[in-house]
Amino acid sequence: MAEQRAEFMYYAVTLATLVTMGLAVVRAILGPTLYDRVLAMNMFGTKTVLLLAVVAFLFGRPDFLDLVLTYALINFIGVFAVLEFFRIRAARRQDSGEAGR
Amino acid sequence: MTVLFGIFLLTLLLITAVAIVRARNLFVAVMLMGIASLLIAASFLLLDAADVALTEAAVGAGVSTVLFLSALSITSERERASSSRPLISLAVVTAAALIVIYSTFDKPRFGDPEAPVHSHVSPWYIEKTEEYMEIPNMVTAVLGSFRGYDTLGEVFVVLVAGIGVLFLLSGGPGFDSGKSPPPWAKAGLRHYLIPRVAGRLLIPFILLLGLYIQFHGEYGPGGGFQAGAIIAAAVILYALLEGEQNALKVLPRPVLIGLMAGGAILYGAVGVLGILMGGNFLDYSVLAADSVKGQQRGILLIEAGVGMTVTGVLLSIFHSFAARRR
Amino acid sequence: MNPLAAQMPALQVIVPMLMAPFVLLLPRGLSWAAAAAASLLAFGIAAQLTATVIDSGPVAYQMGSWPAPYGIELSVDALSALLLLVVTGASSLALVGGRASLAAAVGEDREHYFYAAWLLALAGLAGIAVSADAFNIFVFMEISSLASYVLVAGGPDRRALPAVFKYLIMGTVGATFYLIGIGLIYMMTGTLNLADMELRIAEVADKEPILAAAGFITVGLALKAAIFPLHVWLPNAYTYAPHIATAFLAACATKVSLYVLLRFDFFVFQQNLSGHAFQFAAYLMPLAILGILVGSGVAMFERNVKRLLAFSSVAQIGYIMLGASLVSIGGLTAATLHLFNHALAKGGLFLAIAALAPLAAGLRLKDMGGMARQAPWTFAAFVVAGLSLIGIPGTAGFVSKWYLVSAAMALGAPGIALIGVVVLGSLMAVVYVWRIVESACFGEPPENPARSAAVPRPLGAAIWTAALANVYFGIAPGLPLRLSSSAAATLLGHVPA
Amino acid sequence: MQVLGIYYYWVFAILLMIGFYAVIAKLNLVKKLIGLTLFQAAVFLLYIAMGKMEGGTAPIYGASAEAFSSPLPQVLILTAIVVGISTTALGLGIVVRIKEEYGSIQEDEIQEIDRR
């Protein structure tokens, strides 16, 4: 009984996560600004981490949590790469703006 | 229920793919690529491919995003003018799609345990991994030993990509070692307090995770390639935080080239050792008195070689791109 | 048997392959020597393997000592031996002769990357030739392709870059098509080993996935082999690559893809797809004929010498396909023999171009003026190789065309038309080779006199080796003929009578 | 289960074609590379889907696992993913050099410059 209830919960959580992922994708595609999309991608990464964690339990292979950890850290680095990209872009625009003047 | 999950993820994937092709801004396309890659990785996990899911996430969402962004920050992010001959292209594509869909008629039922894929070669691997190697992860067993020659080839594909990027970006008008890059190019995110603190805190853990994935690959999902990508990602994170120049001080270019060449040589040397000890190339069972021990030792060594080469190549490529920003 | 002899198929690949990372680590001055030594050693191994194959038939090798369908198997038969000779021979000649020319094109500070990539291209091509595993062929195809992108990108002209980008895109699409094809076959048979595949595919031969797989593999490999109309990446890639790299790639890169195509068509599909002979005749023969005519036709009007020769390569690939599409002993002998002979002729021509290039800045026809007087010996070798390309009796090119013509003759009436095509193609070759000779002998020398007329000794030696080989194999075609007729017999042995 | 099976192959076909369309129709070189990545990803999906076995689990010996999905397609795709990223990296290197030499990453503009 308890197991069944746990499995039901796993399914419910997975479903909820999937819906959130869908929403994040919608935001990423619609935009409108770049920052919306960056945020959406970051959120999507987080949701993937959650999804995989739940699925690992659902499949009865909790050893897959290693994978989840990797996803979380990779996602983190991805955000930093984007931040650096924005920084360089801003700096370059400033440079070329000054050169233009 | 899992059927529904699968269908949902795949549908999202298709929508994202269309959005990627339609996006005018290349930066947006790269962001969406990251999402698509995570969707693919999640689908892989639902299909029982844990190792592949790990690789796809590390490569698709991690490495390839970083590479595309580095390239975009040198080139430009707007896509001008749309497409050439869209109608002809669409016709070609539709024709090819019909052939592909035609080809899926009369294929074995999805998941059928009697399908040739599951009944011919695979059962041998599933059965013999235990007997010959005594390691739980069959993917690592097949990758490292049964089809170790493919993996050797894979390492050299990575190596040639590294050589190629180094070759291309060590010439041409953008290459000028005498000129120092503008101050903004080398600063990194050093002046932003929160990213810096949070990032620096995480680097050791990422390195630790990388080492874990490297040496745990025989027991769980993971292995040299994934570990190499993760370790490279940790160093790239350091470079993003502290500036590329400082990362080069920690791991200078010659060290990186040494890593990439050394890993490939290590892999090859293990293979040649097999010949010298009286077996065939890449025969690990002769490496120790006990053939099971020999196999385990061989797989451990070649995975280390893969990890070294991948780390070296990814970092060399990253630095080559970063050096071009001016 | 000597224990090392049993390891030859593996050594053939790993000698050049493992030398590549060492080239990265060695002091800069040694990189050329290391590359040339590894390449010569590989040539020695290829010669040894050829001798073994001639003496005692095909050699098989189990990687990692795992039994065949589970582990990866290597196998060397007459066809692969022929190809190995071409690949390692072209690489060795080009490397030995090409040091100065490459240093000028690539620049000494990044030379070592170039030589490492060269070795990996060589290892990749050799790896395809010895492999008996469908997926392993894909992996080595990618090594050789990525490495050859690097080689082409080493060209001094900036136009090399768009050319190599196109090459990369089309090459990757081709390789991915091939991957889809073997995926579908794997889905239906559960195996990747070619010999095992041949057995197991018989049960499912008429299912749709196999038909689609045949299509994907053929199109993918045709892209890589630059079979007309999928050749568009080739002319620019050959034109803007460093001259020595062009000599190497023109001699063997597309040939290896052709080899894989032949292997799949004859070993895996031929006996299993109904009406296969008909398919060959129906689809590949017209393409081969069009390739010969269009390639030669464009070459006749081309003004850049390297591009002219590149279009001629498209035509020559047409001859090889034409021979194969006859699906007869004679046709296949002619095809495999032409594979060898064309490599000799084209390799020699491009090597000579490398020697003449410093004298003729843009390598357009009008830049060639006075070449025959400025560098008479080199130009004489160029003419010898050119005659072989045309197929003049006494040169290697004649032998393969002769076999092609006699194979076509066996067909009866339709064969006459094919002979017509071969003769017409050869006449067109006379025209485009003559255009070069004409401007070199009678053209006005360019206004600024040449910077240096001296051809480096090793390059001269390499050019004359190639030219004399063209004559030698034209008069005594024993070795390649033996290999190619044995290869033809093996290929046809897989076709039900 | 069968619906999902068919759906996997259809998604493979459609994704393949979306990527292929981007490769042949788009003029921007980076976009071409992005298309190439999608194109290859579709093939990965084909292989992994054929390796799935009903009732199987990931091919790692575990406490309760008895039936396993096939490890071989997974190994092949691991290699293919690595090959894919290598190609992309080399392609991006070429694009960067093209941008420096021509000041553009649009195919039509580059052809225009060369014709001059």
PDB file of N, CA and C in Angstrom, chain A residues 22-59:
ATOM      1  N   GLY A  22       7.246  22.360 -19.892  1.00  0.00           N
ATOM      2  CA  GLY A  22       6.537  22.883 -21.054  1.00  0.00           C
ATOM      3  C   GLY A  22       6.428  24.391 -20.994  1.00  0.00           C
ATOM      4  N   LEU A  23       6.097  24.899 -19.820  1.00  0.00           N
ATOM      5  CA  LEU A  23       5.956  26.347 -19.665  1.00  0.00           C
ATOM      6  C   LEU A  23       7.291  27.046 -19.923  1.00  0.00           C
ATOM      7  N   ALA A  24       8.371  26.433 -19.425  1.00  0.00           N
ATOM      8  CA  ALA A  24       9.686  27.047 -19.625  1.00  0.00           C
ATOM      9  C   ALA A  24      10.028  27.103 -21.105  1.00  0.00           C
ATOM     10  N   VAL A  25       9.692  26.030 -21.827  1.00  0.00           N
ATOM     11  CA  VAL A  25       9.981  26.027 -23.264  1.00  0.00           C
ATOM     12  C   VAL A  25       9.194  27.126 -23.963  1.00  0.00           C
ATOM     13  N   VAL A  26       7.929  27.276 -23.560  1.00  0.00           N
ATOM     14  CA  VAL A  26       7.110  28.332 -24.168  1.00  0.00           C
ATOM     15  C   VAL A  26       7.772  29.686 -23.957  1.00  0.00           C
ATOM     16  N   ARG A  27       8.235  29.947 -22.753  1.00  0.00           N
ATOM     17  CA  ARG A  27       8.872  31.232 -22.471  1.00  0.00           C
ATOM     18  C   ARG A  27      10.153  31.379 -23.300  1.00  0.00           C
ATOM     19  N   ALA A  28      10.905  30.300 -23.415  1.00  0.00           N
ATOM     20  CA  ALA A  28      12.162  30.367 -24.152  1.00  0.00           C
ATOM     21  C   ALA A  28      11.914  30.659 -25.623  1.00  0.00           C
ATOM     22  N   ILE A  29      10.812  30.134 -26.149  1.00  0.00           N
ATOM     23  CA  ILE A  29      10.570  30.359 -27.582  1.00  0.00           C
ATOM     24  C   ILE A  29       9.961  31.734 -27.815  1.00  0.00           C
ATOM     25  N   LEU A  30       9.043  32.143 -26.918  1.00  0.00           N
ATOM     26  CA  LEU A  30       8.362  33.416 -27.147  1.00  0.00           C
ATOM     27  C   LEU A  30       9.235  34.610 -26.801  1.00  0.00           C
ATOM     28  N   GLY A  31      10.152  34.442 -25.880  1.00  0.00           N
ATOM     29  CA  GLY A  31      10.984  35.587 -25.488  1.00  0.00           C
ATOM     30  C   GLY A  31      10.231  36.504 -24.580  1.00  0.00           C
ATOM     31  N   PRO A  32      10.093  37.786 -24.850  1.00  0.00           N
ATOM     32  CA  PRO A  32      10.606  38.479 -26.031  1.00  0.00           C
ATOM     33  C   PRO A  32      12.090  38.896 -25.877  1.00  0.00           C
ATOM     34  N   THR A  33      12.572  39.132 -24.662  1.00  0.00           N
ATOM     35  CA  THR A  33      13.964  39.606 -24.588  1.00  0.00           C
ATOM     36  C   THR A  33      14.891  38.420 -24.401  1.00  0.00           C
ATOM     37  N   LEU A  34      16.174  38.686 -24.601  1.00  0.00           N
ATOM     38  CA  LEU A  34      17.167  37.634 -24.426  1.00  0.00           C
ATOM     39  C   LEU A  34      17.171  37.137 -22.994  1.00  0.00           C
ATOM     40  N   TYR A  35      16.951  38.054 -22.062  1.00  0.00           N
ATOM     41  CA  TYR A  35      17.055  37.679 -20.645  1.00  0.00           C
ATOM     42  C   TYR A  35      15.952  36.705 -20.262  1.00  0.00           C
ATOM     43  N   ASP A  36      14.759  36.903 -20.855  1.00  0.00           N
ATOM     44  CA  ASP A  36      13.684  35.931 -20.626  1.00  0.00           C
ATOM     45  C   ASP A  36      14.143  34.539 -21.008  1.00  0.00           C
ATOM     46  N   ARG A  37      14.809  34.493 -22.162  1.00  0.00           N
ATOM     47  CA  ARG A  37      15.199  33.175 -22.680  1.00  0.00           C
ATOM     48  C   ARG A  37      16.281  32.543 -21.812  1.00  0.00           C
ATOM     49  N   VAL A  38      17.221  33.367 -21.368  1.00  0.00           N
ATOM     50  CA  VAL A  38      18.278  32.829 -20.513  1.00  0.00           C
ATOM     51  C   VAL A  38      17.662  32.251 -19.243  1.00  0.00           C
ATOM     52  N   LEU A  39      16.741  33.021 -18.681  1.00  0.00           N
ATOM     53  CA  LEU A  39      16.083  32.565 -17.460  1.00  0.00           C
ATOM     54  C   LEU A  39      15.308  31.280 -17.722  1.00  0.00           C
ATOM     55  N   ALA A  40      14.629  31.254 -18.869  1.00  0.00           N
ATOM     56  CA  ALA A  40      13.842  30.064 -19.210  1.00  0.00           C
ATOM     57  C   ALA A  40      14.752  28.855 -19.350  1.00  0.00           C
ATOM     58  N   MET A  41      15.914  29.058 -19.986  1.00  0.00           N
ATOM     59  CA  MET A  41      16.810  27.922 -20.169  1.00  0.00           C
ATOM     60  C   MET A  41      17.318  27.425 -18.820  1.00  0.00           C
ATOM     61  N   ASN A  42      17.643  28.374 -17.971  1.00  0.00           N
ATOM     62  CA  ASN A  42      18.139  27.998 -16.653  1.00  0.00           C
ATOM     63  C   ASN A  42      17.078  27.214 -15.885  1.00  0.00           C
ATOM     64  N   MET A  43      15.837  27.735 -15.961  1.00  0.00           N
ATOM     65  CA  MET A  43      14.742  27.073 -15.264  1.00  0.00           C
ATOM     66  C   MET A  43      14.513  25.684 -15.851  1.00  0.00           C
ATOM     67  N   PHE A  44      14.628  25.603 -17.168  1.00  0.00           N
ATOM     68  CA  PHE A  44      14.427  24.314 -17.817  1.00  0.00           C
ATOM     69  C   PHE A  44      15.465  23.309 -17.324  1.00  0.00           C
ATOM     70  N   GLY A  45      16.706  23.788 -17.185  1.00  0.00           N
ATOM     71  CA  GLY A  45      17.749  22.910 -16.676  1.00  0.00           C
ATOM     72  C   GLY A  45      17.407  22.391 -15.287  1.00  0.00           C
ATOM     73  N   THR A  46      16.951  23.294 -14.430  1.00  0.00           N
ATOM     74  CA  THR A  46      16.584  22.882 -13.075  1.00  0.00           C
ATOM     75  C   THR A  46      15.492  21.829 -13.104  1.00  0.00           C
ATOM     76  N   LYS A  47      14.493  22.068 -13.971  1.00  0.00           N
ATOM     77  CA  LYS A  47      13.379  21.116 -14.032  1.00  0.00           C
ATOM     78  C   LYS A  47      13.850  19.761 -14.541  1.00  0.00           C
ATOM     79  N   THR A  48      14.807  19.791 -15.487  1.00  0.00           N
ATOM     80  CA  THR A  48      15.324  18.501 -15.971  1.00  0.00           C
ATOM     81  C   THR A  48      15.975  17.739 -14.828  1.00  0.00           C
ATOM     82  N   VAL A  49      16.724  18.473 -14.007  1.00  0.00           N
ATOM     83  CA  VAL A  49      17.356  17.838 -12.855  1.00  0.00           C
ATOM     84  C   VAL A  49      16.307  17.160 -11.986  1.00  0.00           C
ATOM     85  N   LEU A  50      15.209  17.894 -11.718  1.00  0.00           N
ATOM     86  CA  LEU A  50      14.134  17.324 -10.891  1.00  0.00           C
ATOM     87  C   LEU A  50      13.539  16.090 -11.547  1.00  0.00           C
ATOM     88  N   LEU A  51      13.260  16.243 -12.847  1.00  0.00           N
ATOM     89  CA  LEU A  51      12.625  15.144 -13.570  1.00  0.00           C
ATOM     90  C   LEU A  51      13.476  13.886 -13.476  1.00  0.00           C
ATOM     91  N   LEU A  52      14.778  14.068 -13.735  1.00  0.00           N
ATOM     92  CA  LEU A  52      15.645  12.892 -13.732  1.00  0.00           C
ATOM     93  C   LEU A  52      15.717  12.282 -12.343  1.00  0.00           C
ATOM     94  N   ALA A  53      15.724  13.129 -11.328  1.00  0.00           N
ATOM     95  CA  ALA A  53      15.783  12.602  -9.962  1.00  0.00           C
ATOM     96  C   ALA A  53      14.560  11.724  -9.683  1.00  0.00           C
ATOM     97  N   VAL A  54      13.387  12.245 -10.080  1.00  0.00           N
ATOM     98  CA  VAL A  54      12.177  11.468  -9.814  1.00  0.00           C
ATOM     99  C   VAL A  54      12.176  10.179 -10.622  1.00  0.00           C
ATOM    100  N   VAL A  55      12.570  10.313 -11.902  1.00  0.00           N
ATOM    101  CA  VAL A  55      12.549   9.135 -12.763  1.00  0.00           C
ATOM    102  C   VAL A  55      13.502   8.063 -12.228  1.00  0.00           C
ATOM    103  N   ALA A  56      14.629   8.505 -11.663  1.00  0.00           N
ATOM    104  CA  ALA A  56      15.577   7.539 -11.102  1.00  0.00           C
ATOM    105  C   ALA A  56      14.898   6.684 -10.044  1.00  0.00           C
ATOM    106  N   PHE A  57      14.081   7.310  -9.222  1.00  0.00           N
ATOM    107  CA  PHE A  57      13.375   6.536  -8.185  1.00  0.00           C
ATOM    108  C   PHE A  57      12.256   5.708  -8.789  1.00  0.00           C
ATOM    109  N   LEU A  58      11.584   6.300  -9.772  1.00  0.00           N
ATOM    110  CA  LEU A  58      10.469   5.626 -10.412  1.00  0.00           C
ATOM    111  C   LEU A  58      10.940   4.319 -11.058  1.00  0.00           C
ATOM    112  N   PHE A  59      12.136   4.359 -11.670  1.00  0.00           N
ATOM    113  CA  PHE A  59      12.678   3.166 -12.315  1.00  0.00           C
ATOM    114  C   PHE A  59      13.350   2.233 -11.315  1.00  0.00           C
TER     115      PHE A  59
END
